[in-house]
Amino acid sequence: MFAHIFKMMWQRKRANSLIIIEIVVAFIVLLAVVAFIRVSYQTYSAPLGFEYDNTWSIAFEPDIEDRAKIGATAKQTLQVLSQLPEIEDAHTMYFPPFIEASSSTTIDSENGKLYVLMTSVSDGAQQAMGMTLLAGRWLNESDNGQTIRSVVINKMLKDNIFGEENAVNQLFDYDGDEKLRVVGVFEDFRQMGEFSPVGNYMMFRTDLDNPKSFYRSINIWVKPGTSRAFEEKLQKILHQSAPNWQFEVTTWQQLRDEHISNGMVARMIPTVIALFLMLMVAFGLLGVLWQNVTRRTQELGLRRAMGATATMVQMQIIFELLVITLMAIAIGFLIAIQIPISGVIEQLTWGVFFQSVGISTVIIMLLSVACAYYPSLIATRYLPADALHYE
Amino acid sequence: MIRIERGKKSYRTDTIQTTALNDVSLHIKKGEFVSIMGPSGCGKSTLMNIIGLLDKPCEGQIYIDDQKIESYNDKSIAPIRNEKIGFIFQSFHLINDLSVLDNVELPLLYRKISAKERRRLALEAIDKVSLNARAKHFPNQLSGGQQQRVAIARAIVGKPKILLADEPTGNLDSAMGNEIMAILDDLHKNDKTTIVMVTHDDEKAQRTERIIRLFDGQLVN
Ligand SMILES: Nc1ncnc2c1ncn2[C@@H]1O[C@H](COP(=O)(O)OP(=O)(O)O)[C@@H](O)[C@H]1O
Ligand SMILES: [Mg+2]
C-alpha cells in the first residue's frame, strides 16, 4: 500500500511540488510570526529588576541664570522633600525609568564592543527601588574621592566582561583611558521598560556635595496610599525651595502606563500586517489543499467501487498529505535555520528557534490533516456511482 | 447469482423527480451471460450500478451470490464489491497516474495479499487481455481499446464471480469492440463468470444467452 501511495505521489510530483512550495511559504511565515511573538514575550516578561509602586518622578528645568547654584538648590530641595511626612525617601537620577531617554556608552571587551546604558543615582536609590544585589555592595560614601571611580553593573554586563569570574573589585576600561572599579553586581535595571531589549547596564554614584554633579530628575518614594492630591502640596513646597525652577510631577506608574500603551501602538501595525499575511497564506494553503482532494473525488469513488472502504480512502489521503507536509516542513526548516546559524537576530536563540519550529510544525500539521480530513470525508459521502460522475 | 426484487430508484433534482428504475424484478443465474438493451436514459446504468452496489435503490431488495444486501454501510459492502463483483465502465475510469500494472493491481490493494502475489495475479490478468507488452505503460499512452482491456483486467484480477460491463464497447470502434466481446466470451466459457453487459449493439447482444429489455425504467418482455 505504501509503495502504491509513493508511486502515485511521484507521478503527481508537479502538482505535489506546488503544494510543497505553498506549505514551505506558510511554514516560514508562521515560524517568523511565532518566533517574533516568542521573542517579544520573552523580552516583555523578563524581570525589570526594580519596583515602580508609590514612586513619583519630578523632572525640573533649572533657572539658567542660576547655573552655579543648581547643585546646591537641588540638594536643598531633596532635603526639604525628605522631611515631609508623606515621603519616605528621595533620590536623584539622570532620567526616570520608562521613558525613551538614557545615557549610553560603548565598552570594549573580549566579546567585542558592548553597548551599555547607564545612569547615576544618589546613595540608597537602589534599595529604594527594590533592586537585587547579586555580589559586592551598593555605591556609598566610601566611594567618595577615589582616583578610580566605582560602579555597579548588571549581571549581563558582568557576564560579558568577566564571564564566570568574580567581578567585584575588578577594573575595566571605560571611555578610552579611564578605568572603572566594579564594587557590586545587580540582577538588572531595565530603565527603558518592558518593551526595551534586555541589555547591559551600569550605575555611577551621584555625589550630592559635588556642585558639578549632573541629574535631571528627583524621584520620591511616597507612603503607600498617598493620593495624587499630594501633588498640589508638593508643587507649593518645590516652588518655595526653588522659586524660579519649573517642576513636572508624574508617577512612575503613569510613565509605565504610557510606555506600555506606546509599545502596544507601535506593535499594532506589524501585528496587523502579520495577521493579514498569515490569513492570506492560510487561506491560500486551505484552498490548494482542499482543491487537491476535491479534484480527486472521481478517483476516490473508483477506489471505493473497487472495494476500498471510505476509511481506507481517507487514511490514504491524510497519509499522502502528511508526507508532503513533512517534506515541506523539512525544506522550510533548512531555509529558516540559516537565520540562527548566521546569528543576525541576537534574541533568536536556539531555544526560541526550536520552540517556534515545534509550534509551527504542529499548527501546519493540524491544518493539513484538517485539509485532508474534511474534503475527503465529503468526497467519500457520495455513493461511488455519484462520485464517478463528479466533475 | 443476482436477484433484484421490486427494485426502485428515483433521482430528485431541484425541481423534477426522475424515476430511473420502476419496480424491476430480475433473476440472473450463475454462469449466465446476459445483455441489457434499451434506449438511452431508460435506466440501464442505474440498474447496473444497483447490481454492482455502487448505488442504493430507494426501494426493493438485492441478493448477490444468494446473500441479501441488508445494509449499505461501507464496512459490510466494501468486501462484497471487492471480492464478488468486477465492474467495467463505458468510460474506462483508469487512474492516469498509475501504470497498467498498478491500475490492474488496484482492487487487490484492498485485500490481505502479499505484494508478490498481487503482482502475479495482475500479470495473469494482463496476460488474459493480451497486454503483456504494455504493462509498464500509462493509460494515456494506450488506445481506447487497450484502455478498456486494462479495465477488464482490473475487473477480473480478483477473480470475481460476477462481471458487470456498462456499455464496454460504447466508446470503441467495431474492431476494438469485437476484441472486447471475444474476451468476455472467453471469460464466460472458460472461467464460468456470470456476466451482465449493457449494449446498444444488437449483434453483440445476440451473442449472449439472454437479452433483457428495459424501457422507461421497466422491464419489457
Ligand atoms: N445522478 C443522477 N441524478 C439525476 N438523474 C439521474 C442521475 N443518474 C441518472 N439519472 C436519470 O435517470 C434516468 C436513467 O439514467 P441511466 O440509468 O443513466 O440511463 P441509461 O444508462 O439507460 O442511458 C435518466 O433519465 C437520467 O437522466
Ligand atoms: Mg448508461
XYZ file of C-alpha atoms in Angstrom, chain B residues 10-202:
193
model
C -35.671 7.790 -8.490
C -33.491 10.872 -8.610
C -34.620 14.166 -7.275
C -33.065 17.320 -8.573
C -34.151 20.805 -7.516
C -37.357 20.830 -9.465
C -38.044 17.465 -11.046
C -38.111 13.901 -9.887
C -36.974 11.252 -12.388
C -37.882 7.636 -11.874
C -34.914 5.821 -13.369
C -35.991 2.343 -12.289
C -39.575 1.459 -11.596
C -40.383 -1.792 -9.866
C -37.839 -4.023 -11.552
C -37.559 -7.680 -10.546
C -34.871 -9.771 -12.106
C -33.025 -13.028 -11.601
C -29.716 -13.858 -13.246
C -28.448 -17.388 -12.801
C -24.964 -18.491 -12.027
C -22.735 -18.599 -15.097
C -25.248 -16.765 -17.290
C -24.180 -14.231 -19.924
C -26.950 -11.655 -20.125
C -27.225 -8.462 -22.087
C -29.362 -5.468 -21.219
C -30.750 -3.315 -24.016
C -32.932 -0.272 -24.212
C -32.980 3.316 -25.384
C -30.760 5.940 -23.857
C -31.997 7.148 -20.483
C -34.183 4.102 -19.810
C -32.295 3.199 -16.654
C -29.691 0.662 -17.798
C -26.778 2.274 -15.975
C -28.913 2.783 -12.910
C -29.725 -0.926 -12.898
C -26.063 -1.864 -13.330
C -24.950 0.475 -10.547
C -27.525 -1.011 -8.216
C -26.467 -4.565 -9.034
C -22.840 -3.515 -8.629
C -23.615 -1.954 -5.222
C -22.311 1.400 -6.426
C -25.746 2.906 -5.941
C -28.500 2.356 -3.437
C -32.075 1.563 -4.528
C -34.852 3.615 -2.993
C -36.930 0.503 -2.517
C -36.565 -3.211 -3.129
C -34.163 -5.981 -2.275
C -30.890 -7.102 -3.796
C -29.288 -10.517 -3.426
C -25.728 -11.081 -4.559
C -24.466 -14.662 -4.581
C -27.574 -15.623 -2.560
C -26.644 -13.089 0.087
C -29.214 -10.424 0.912
C -27.818 -6.909 0.998
C -29.044 -5.707 4.351
C -27.035 -2.583 4.843
C -25.215 -0.157 2.619
C -22.804 0.521 5.403
C -19.336 0.838 3.912
C -17.703 -1.782 6.098
C -20.158 -4.503 5.150
C -20.487 -3.633 1.491
C -16.872 -2.880 0.525
C -15.750 -6.551 0.775
C -18.615 -7.654 -1.500
C -17.675 -5.023 -4.096
C -14.097 -6.117 -3.779
C -14.430 -9.887 -3.928
C -17.626 -10.751 -5.775
C -18.023 -8.072 -8.414
C -15.892 -6.776 -11.250
C -17.144 -3.578 -12.865
C -16.304 -2.333 -16.356
C -17.315 1.246 -17.173
C -18.099 2.795 -20.541
C -15.522 5.482 -19.878
C -12.842 3.096 -18.506
C -12.137 5.076 -15.306
C -8.443 4.246 -15.184
C -6.117 6.226 -12.897
C -3.851 8.160 -15.225
C -1.057 8.455 -12.684
C -0.673 4.691 -12.416
C 0.885 2.259 -14.886
C -1.201 -0.505 -16.462
C 0.182 -2.960 -13.916
C -0.625 -0.685 -10.954
C -4.095 0.047 -12.290
C -4.800 -3.659 -12.583
C -3.496 -4.296 -9.073
C -5.841 -1.692 -7.580
C -8.652 -3.991 -6.296
C -6.071 -6.290 -4.713
C -4.702 -3.406 -2.617
C -7.833 -3.685 -0.546
C -7.313 -7.373 0.206
C -4.912 -9.075 2.540
C -2.499 -10.245 -0.146
C 1.277 -10.034 -0.374
C 2.815 -7.648 -2.892
C 4.314 -10.607 -4.725
C 1.009 -12.425 -5.071
C -0.612 -9.173 -6.151
C 1.929 -8.788 -8.921
C 1.479 -12.395 -10.046
C -2.320 -12.107 -10.246
C -2.104 -8.749 -12.033
C 0.297 -10.137 -14.655
C -2.003 -13.111 -15.126
C -4.984 -10.798 -15.726
C -2.934 -8.632 -18.098
C -1.982 -11.778 -19.981
C -5.672 -12.662 -20.366
C -6.317 -9.389 -22.170
C -3.055 -9.716 -24.153
C -1.430 -6.539 -22.883
C 1.801 -8.089 -21.557
C 3.940 -5.769 -23.644
C 2.142 -2.731 -22.220
C 2.293 -3.497 -18.502
C 4.638 -0.575 -17.778
C 2.772 1.901 -19.969
C 0.491 4.595 -18.665
C -3.170 4.874 -19.741
C -2.592 7.973 -21.886
C -0.069 6.006 -23.941
C -2.728 3.461 -24.944
C -5.576 3.371 -27.473
C -9.185 3.315 -26.299
C -9.474 -0.416 -26.934
C -6.305 -1.081 -24.987
C -7.523 1.073 -22.121
C -10.766 -0.876 -21.953
C -8.740 -4.101 -21.896
C -6.818 -2.721 -18.919
C -10.159 -2.005 -17.260
C -11.247 -5.596 -17.955
C -8.012 -6.935 -16.492
C -8.652 -4.786 -13.407
C -12.223 -6.113 -13.178
C -11.155 -9.761 -13.358
C -7.895 -9.619 -11.387
C -9.629 -10.575 -8.141
C -11.428 -13.459 -9.875
C -14.943 -12.182 -9.099
C -17.931 -14.402 -9.765
C -19.822 -11.539 -11.351
C -18.660 -9.226 -14.119
C -20.734 -6.129 -14.860
C -19.985 -4.237 -18.064
C -21.855 -0.995 -18.753
C -21.539 -0.354 -22.498
C -17.967 -1.643 -22.549
C -17.720 -1.134 -26.294
C -19.722 2.098 -26.429
C -16.669 4.320 -26.845
C -14.811 1.959 -29.205
C -14.795 1.297 -32.933
C -16.158 -2.049 -34.102
C -12.833 -3.848 -34.443
C -11.874 -2.926 -30.874
C -15.409 -3.722 -29.758
C -15.089 -7.214 -31.184
C -11.833 -7.771 -29.302
C -13.607 -6.880 -26.062
C -16.508 -9.209 -26.905
C -14.032 -12.034 -27.546
C -12.500 -11.523 -24.115
C -15.926 -11.520 -22.412
C -16.915 -14.665 -24.341
C -13.748 -16.326 -23.174
C -14.350 -15.376 -19.525
C -17.869 -16.713 -19.757
C -16.920 -20.023 -21.422
C -13.654 -20.811 -19.682
C -13.960 -19.159 -16.265
C -17.730 -19.621 -15.900
C -18.055 -15.981 -14.861
C -21.566 -14.580 -14.611
C -21.627 -11.590 -16.956
C -24.143 -8.781 -17.320
C -23.445 -6.424 -20.207
C -25.262 -3.294 -21.333
C -25.096 -2.729 -25.082
C -26.780 -0.792 -27.860
C -25.470 -3.224 -30.445
C -27.998 -5.920 -31.478
